[in-house]
Amino acid sequence: LAIAGLALVFVLAGGLVNNANVFRSLVSAMPDFSVSAEVPAPLPVAQRPAKRLMPAMAAALDHVAQRYRVSPEALLPVFEAAQNAGREWRLDPLLIVAVISIESGFNPFSQSSMGAQGLMQIIPRYHLEKLPKDAGSSAFLDPVINVELGARILQEAIRRQGGLMEGLQYYAGALDDIEQAYANKVMAERNRLEQASRRRNGVNS
């Protein structure tokens, strides 16, 4: 405030009246001391997941963070992407998270011997046409793009195969497995995530 007052004195004295550019430079260099009761202070990062995510997804995030020893802040964009993709493609977001868990263990840089990349282990050469036009060469390693694209591929697989379990097997390239081991593994993980949500909600209720 003292600096702002000093600048005003100079203006009134005529020192800067004829040099508006200098005055603007001085003002722009000063800290912003404005205070508004209408703008609340940002919430601590640790409080943000519950605000952005559905309760079930927030509980799943806590569960995954503890299980894989990953910070909730690092996981939050992944869970937000799964939640948004679930809405867009009419998929259970916990199912998307379960696929991520099985496919990559939440390692966004994971790559298989077959060339599958990212959180949902997408093989680039089969899905290049699905990428945004402005996507770069490393787009499949972008966590948000990978999750959004993986959810789309999963939804197409379920629709093409006519059922959830068959779609999961198709996603994994394992249609010939009559025991549906991959689909069962994903569903077991999805159920664990749901149980974690119920335990959390039970404690909080």
mmCIF file of C-alpha atoms in Angstrom:
data_model
loop_
_atom_site.group_PDB
_atom_site.id
_atom_site.type_symbol
_atom_site.label_atom_id
_atom_site.label_comp_id
_atom_site.label_asym_id
_atom_site.label_seq_id
_atom_site.Cartn_x
_atom_site.Cartn_y
_atom_site.Cartn_z
ATOM 1 C CA LEU A 1 0.000 0.000 0.000
ATOM 2 C CA ALA A 2 2.873 2.347 0.764
ATOM 3 C CA ILE A 3 4.335 1.704 -2.711
ATOM 4 C CA ALA A 4 0.958 2.368 -4.333
ATOM 5 C CA GLY A 5 0.614 5.613 -2.370
ATOM 6 C CA LEU A 6 4.097 6.692 -3.417
ATOM 7 C CA ALA A 7 3.261 6.085 -7.080
ATOM 8 C CA LEU A 8 0.137 8.200 -6.704
ATOM 9 C CA VAL A 9 2.160 11.047 -5.174
ATOM 10 C CA PHE A 10 4.489 11.028 -8.182
ATOM 11 C CA VAL A 11 1.549 11.178 -10.557
ATOM 12 C CA LEU A 12 -0.044 14.085 -8.732
ATOM 13 C CA ALA A 13 3.287 15.889 -8.639
ATOM 14 C CA GLY A 14 3.529 15.671 -12.396
ATOM 15 C CA GLY A 15 6.517 13.368 -12.504
ATOM 16 C CA LEU A 16 4.668 10.706 -14.475
ATOM 17 C CA VAL A 17 1.749 12.622 -15.895
ATOM 18 C CA ASN A 18 3.370 12.870 -19.302
ATOM 19 C CA ASN A 19 4.652 9.305 -19.331
ATOM 20 C CA ALA A 20 1.744 6.919 -19.049
ATOM 21 C CA ASN A 21 3.887 3.985 -20.144
ATOM 22 C CA VAL A 22 6.272 4.411 -17.228
ATOM 23 C CA PHE A 23 3.358 4.641 -14.831
ATOM 24 C CA ARG A 24 1.780 1.476 -16.196
ATOM 25 C CA SER A 25 5.113 -0.324 -15.881
ATOM 26 C CA LEU A 26 5.418 0.741 -12.254
ATOM 27 C CA VAL A 27 1.899 -0.382 -11.430
ATOM 28 C CA SER A 28 2.346 -3.718 -13.178
ATOM 29 C CA ALA A 29 5.504 -4.368 -11.173
ATOM 30 C CA MET A 30 3.751 -3.859 -7.845
ATOM 31 C CA PRO A 31 2.252 -6.834 -5.967
ATOM 32 C CA ASP A 32 -1.492 -7.236 -6.097
ATOM 33 C CA PHE A 33 -2.787 -6.176 -2.698
ATOM 34 C CA SER A 34 -6.464 -6.390 -3.633
ATOM 35 C CA VAL A 35 -8.626 -8.376 -1.243
ATOM 36 C CA SER A 36 -12.078 -9.629 -2.084
ATOM 37 C CA ALA A 37 -14.368 -11.413 0.340
ATOM 38 C CA GLU A 38 -16.109 -13.001 -2.654
ATOM 39 C CA VAL A 39 -13.041 -15.029 -3.723
ATOM 40 C CA PRO A 40 -12.301 -17.838 -1.245
ATOM 41 C CA ALA A 41 -8.782 -19.122 -0.704
ATOM 42 C CA PRO A 42 -7.939 -22.295 -2.696
ATOM 43 C CA LEU A 43 -8.600 -25.545 -0.900
ATOM 44 C CA PRO A 44 -5.603 -27.647 0.099
ATOM 45 C CA VAL A 45 -4.793 -30.199 -2.580
ATOM 46 C CA ALA A 46 -5.674 -33.075 -0.256
ATOM 47 C CA GLN A 47 -9.277 -31.821 -0.061
ATOM 48 C CA ARG A 48 -9.830 -31.540 -3.806
ATOM 49 C CA PRO A 49 -10.540 -35.159 -4.879
ATOM 50 C CA ALA A 50 -13.772 -35.328 -2.870
ATOM 51 C CA LYS A 51 -14.954 -32.113 -4.557
ATOM 52 C CA ARG A 52 -14.174 -33.246 -8.095
ATOM 53 C CA LEU A 53 -14.978 -36.954 -7.930
ATOM 54 C CA MET A 54 -18.091 -38.927 -7.155
ATOM 55 C CA PRO A 55 -17.929 -40.541 -3.690
ATOM 56 C CA ALA A 56 -17.252 -43.990 -5.132
ATOM 57 C CA MET A 57 -14.410 -42.682 -7.270
ATOM 58 C CA ALA A 58 -12.925 -40.648 -4.413
ATOM 59 C CA ALA A 59 -12.893 -43.773 -2.235
ATOM 60 C CA ALA A 60 -11.355 -45.791 -5.074
ATOM 61 C CA LEU A 61 -8.655 -43.147 -5.455
ATOM 62 C CA ASP A 62 -7.742 -43.428 -1.769
ATOM 63 C CA HIS A 63 -7.656 -47.219 -2.062
ATOM 64 C CA VAL A 64 -5.423 -47.162 -5.135
ATOM 65 C CA ALA A 65 -3.113 -44.508 -3.663
ATOM 66 C CA GLN A 66 -2.491 -46.681 -0.601
ATOM 67 C CA ARG A 67 -2.200 -49.922 -2.536
ATOM 68 C CA TYR A 68 0.232 -48.657 -5.164
ATOM 69 C CA ARG A 69 1.926 -46.059 -2.945
ATOM 70 C CA VAL A 70 1.149 -43.240 -5.349
ATOM 71 C CA SER A 71 0.185 -39.754 -4.217
ATOM 72 C CA PRO A 72 -3.542 -38.932 -4.543
ATOM 73 C CA GLU A 73 -2.608 -35.704 -6.317
ATOM 74 C CA ALA A 74 -0.832 -37.663 -9.065
ATOM 75 C CA LEU A 75 -3.782 -40.031 -9.453
ATOM 76 C CA LEU A 76 -6.479 -37.369 -9.471
ATOM 77 C CA PRO A 77 -6.228 -36.479 -13.202
ATOM 78 C CA VAL A 78 -6.430 -40.187 -14.068
ATOM 79 C CA PHE A 79 -9.560 -40.687 -11.982
ATOM 80 C CA GLU A 80 -11.117 -37.523 -13.357
ATOM 81 C CA ALA A 81 -10.424 -38.760 -16.880
ATOM 82 C CA ALA A 82 -11.985 -42.137 -16.047
ATOM 83 C CA GLN A 83 -15.048 -40.453 -14.571
ATOM 84 C CA ASN A 84 -15.463 -38.157 -17.586
ATOM 85 C CA ALA A 85 -14.894 -40.998 -20.061
ATOM 86 C CA GLY A 86 -17.417 -43.125 -18.199
ATOM 87 C CA ARG A 87 -20.033 -40.430 -18.689
ATOM 88 C CA GLU A 88 -19.164 -39.940 -22.347
ATOM 89 C CA TRP A 89 -19.129 -43.614 -23.287
ATOM 90 C CA ARG A 90 -21.714 -44.848 -20.775
ATOM 91 C CA LEU A 91 -19.290 -47.044 -18.905
ATOM 92 C CA ASP A 92 -18.903 -47.687 -15.208
ATOM 93 C CA PRO A 93 -15.907 -45.503 -14.222
ATOM 94 C CA LEU A 94 -14.855 -48.094 -11.649
ATOM 95 C CA LEU A 95 -14.623 -50.592 -14.507
ATOM 96 C CA ILE A 96 -12.277 -48.229 -16.358
ATOM 97 C CA VAL A 97 -10.134 -47.862 -13.239
ATOM 98 C CA ALA A 98 -10.085 -51.647 -12.846
ATOM 99 C CA VAL A 99 -8.833 -52.066 -16.417
ATOM 100 C CA ILE A 100 -6.079 -49.528 -15.731
ATOM 101 C CA SER A 101 -5.100 -51.435 -12.608
ATOM 102 C CA ILE A 102 -4.839 -54.759 -14.441
ATOM 103 C CA GLU A 103 -3.240 -53.390 -17.596
ATOM 104 C CA SER A 104 -0.560 -51.071 -16.237
ATOM 105 C CA GLY A 105 -0.711 -50.866 -12.451
ATOM 106 C CA PHE A 106 -1.198 -47.100 -12.917
ATOM 107 C CA ASN A 107 2.156 -46.656 -14.641
ATOM 108 C CA PRO A 108 1.464 -44.134 -17.447
ATOM 109 C CA PHE A 109 4.725 -45.055 -19.211
ATOM 110 C CA SER A 110 4.108 -48.789 -19.250
ATOM 111 C CA GLN A 111 4.800 -50.556 -22.556
ATOM 112 C CA SER A 112 4.290 -54.218 -23.365
ATOM 113 C CA SER A 113 6.346 -56.480 -25.606
ATOM 114 C CA MET A 114 3.548 -56.130 -28.175
ATOM 115 C CA GLY A 115 3.920 -52.359 -28.202
ATOM 116 C CA ALA A 116 0.834 -51.547 -26.105
ATOM 117 C CA GLN A 117 1.330 -48.232 -24.345
ATOM 118 C CA GLY A 118 0.117 -46.251 -21.381
ATOM 119 C CA LEU A 119 -2.379 -46.716 -18.611
ATOM 120 C CA MET A 120 -4.853 -48.779 -20.643
ATOM 121 C CA GLN A 121 -2.210 -50.438 -22.825
ATOM 122 C CA ILE A 122 -3.359 -49.282 -26.243
ATOM 123 C CA ILE A 123 -1.514 -50.506 -29.341
ATOM 124 C CA PRO A 124 -0.929 -47.321 -31.347
ATOM 125 C CA ARG A 125 -0.949 -48.784 -34.861
ATOM 126 C CA TYR A 126 -4.541 -49.981 -34.431
ATOM 127 C CA HIS A 127 -5.977 -46.717 -33.133
ATOM 128 C CA LEU A 128 -4.084 -43.812 -34.691
ATOM 129 C CA GLU A 129 -7.247 -42.545 -36.380
ATOM 130 C CA LYS A 130 -8.905 -42.095 -32.983
ATOM 131 C CA LEU A 131 -6.347 -39.571 -31.734
ATOM 132 C CA PRO A 132 -7.127 -35.841 -31.677
ATOM 133 C CA LYS A 133 -5.778 -34.068 -34.760
ATOM 134 C CA ASP A 134 -3.347 -31.999 -32.707
ATOM 135 C CA ALA A 135 -2.011 -34.975 -30.719
ATOM 136 C CA GLY A 136 1.743 -35.411 -30.726
ATOM 137 C CA SER A 137 3.818 -38.525 -31.272
ATOM 138 C CA SER A 138 3.694 -39.396 -27.557
ATOM 139 C CA ALA A 139 -0.082 -38.991 -27.230
ATOM 140 C CA PHE A 140 -0.641 -42.585 -26.149
ATOM 141 C CA LEU A 141 1.543 -41.921 -23.107
ATOM 142 C CA ASP A 142 -0.534 -38.924 -22.102
ATOM 143 C CA PRO A 143 -2.595 -40.233 -19.156
ATOM 144 C CA VAL A 144 -5.768 -38.290 -19.958
ATOM 145 C CA ILE A 145 -5.724 -39.056 -23.690
ATOM 146 C CA ASN A 146 -4.907 -42.696 -22.988
ATOM 147 C CA VAL A 147 -7.806 -43.130 -20.572
ATOM 148 C CA GLU A 148 -10.303 -41.359 -22.817
ATOM 149 C CA LEU A 149 -9.219 -43.385 -25.833
ATOM 150 C CA GLY A 150 -9.064 -46.642 -23.884
ATOM 151 C CA ALA A 151 -12.608 -46.142 -22.622
ATOM 152 C CA ARG A 152 -13.808 -45.580 -26.185
ATOM 153 C CA ILE A 153 -12.059 -48.748 -27.375
ATOM 154 C CA LEU A 154 -13.530 -50.721 -24.474
ATOM 155 C CA GLN A 155 -17.038 -49.453 -25.170
ATOM 156 C CA GLU A 156 -16.700 -50.396 -28.842
ATOM 157 C CA ALA A 157 -15.462 -53.858 -27.856
ATOM 158 C CA ILE A 158 -18.417 -54.434 -25.513
ATOM 159 C CA ARG A 159 -20.882 -53.264 -28.173
ATOM 160 C CA ARG A 160 -19.263 -55.346 -30.900
ATOM 161 C CA GLN A 161 -19.169 -58.508 -28.803
ATOM 162 C CA GLY A 162 -22.614 -58.044 -27.294
ATOM 163 C CA GLY A 163 -21.664 -58.279 -23.628
ATOM 164 C CA LEU A 164 -19.379 -56.997 -20.903
ATOM 165 C CA MET A 165 -17.328 -60.137 -20.327
ATOM 166 C CA GLU A 166 -16.926 -60.794 -24.037
ATOM 167 C CA GLY A 167 -15.982 -57.166 -24.594
ATOM 168 C CA LEU A 168 -13.309 -57.331 -21.924
ATOM 169 C CA GLN A 169 -11.879 -60.469 -23.488
ATOM 170 C CA TYR A 170 -11.847 -58.775 -26.887
ATOM 171 C CA TYR A 171 -10.111 -55.742 -25.388
ATOM 172 C CA ALA A 172 -7.363 -58.023 -24.082
ATOM 173 C CA GLY A 173 -7.119 -59.932 -27.364
ATOM 174 C CA ALA A 174 -8.162 -63.125 -25.599
ATOM 175 C CA LEU A 175 -11.467 -64.135 -27.177
ATOM 176 C CA ASP A 176 -10.313 -67.728 -27.451
ATOM 177 C CA ASP A 177 -10.062 -68.087 -23.660
ATOM 178 C CA ILE A 178 -13.310 -69.848 -22.778
ATOM 179 C CA GLU A 179 -12.658 -69.363 -19.059
ATOM 180 C CA GLN A 180 -12.493 -65.580 -19.564
ATOM 181 C CA ALA A 181 -9.590 -65.200 -17.164
ATOM 182 C CA TYR A 182 -8.883 -61.586 -18.102
ATOM 183 C CA ALA A 183 -12.495 -60.463 -17.731
ATOM 184 C CA ASN A 184 -12.787 -62.223 -14.381
ATOM 185 C CA LYS A 185 -9.619 -60.525 -13.173
ATOM 186 C CA VAL A 186 -10.918 -57.094 -14.186
ATOM 187 C CA MET A 187 -14.294 -57.677 -12.561
ATOM 188 C CA ALA A 188 -12.661 -58.901 -9.350
ATOM 189 C CA GLU A 189 -10.612 -55.688 -9.237
ATOM 190 C CA ARG A 190 -13.705 -53.619 -9.956
ATOM 191 C CA ASN A 191 -15.513 -55.309 -7.069
ATOM 192 C CA ARG A 192 -12.590 -54.586 -4.725
ATOM 193 C CA LEU A 193 -12.824 -50.921 -5.638
ATOM 194 C CA GLU A 194 -16.555 -50.927 -4.939
ATOM 195 C CA GLN A 195 -16.012 -52.611 -1.566
ATOM 196 C CA ALA A 196 -13.441 -49.959 -0.679
ATOM 197 C CA SER A 197 -16.052 -47.318 -1.468
ATOM 198 C CA ARG A 198 -18.647 -49.014 0.727
ATOM 199 C CA ARG A 199 -16.224 -49.292 3.632
ATOM 200 C CA ARG A 200 -15.346 -45.613 3.402
ATOM 201 C CA ASN A 201 -18.950 -44.516 3.125
ATOM 202 C CA GLY A 202 -19.877 -46.772 6.007
ATOM 203 C CA VAL A 203 -17.251 -45.156 8.235
ATOM 204 C CA ASN A 204 -18.257 -41.644 7.200
ATOM 205 C CA SER A 205 -22.009 -42.160 7.565
#
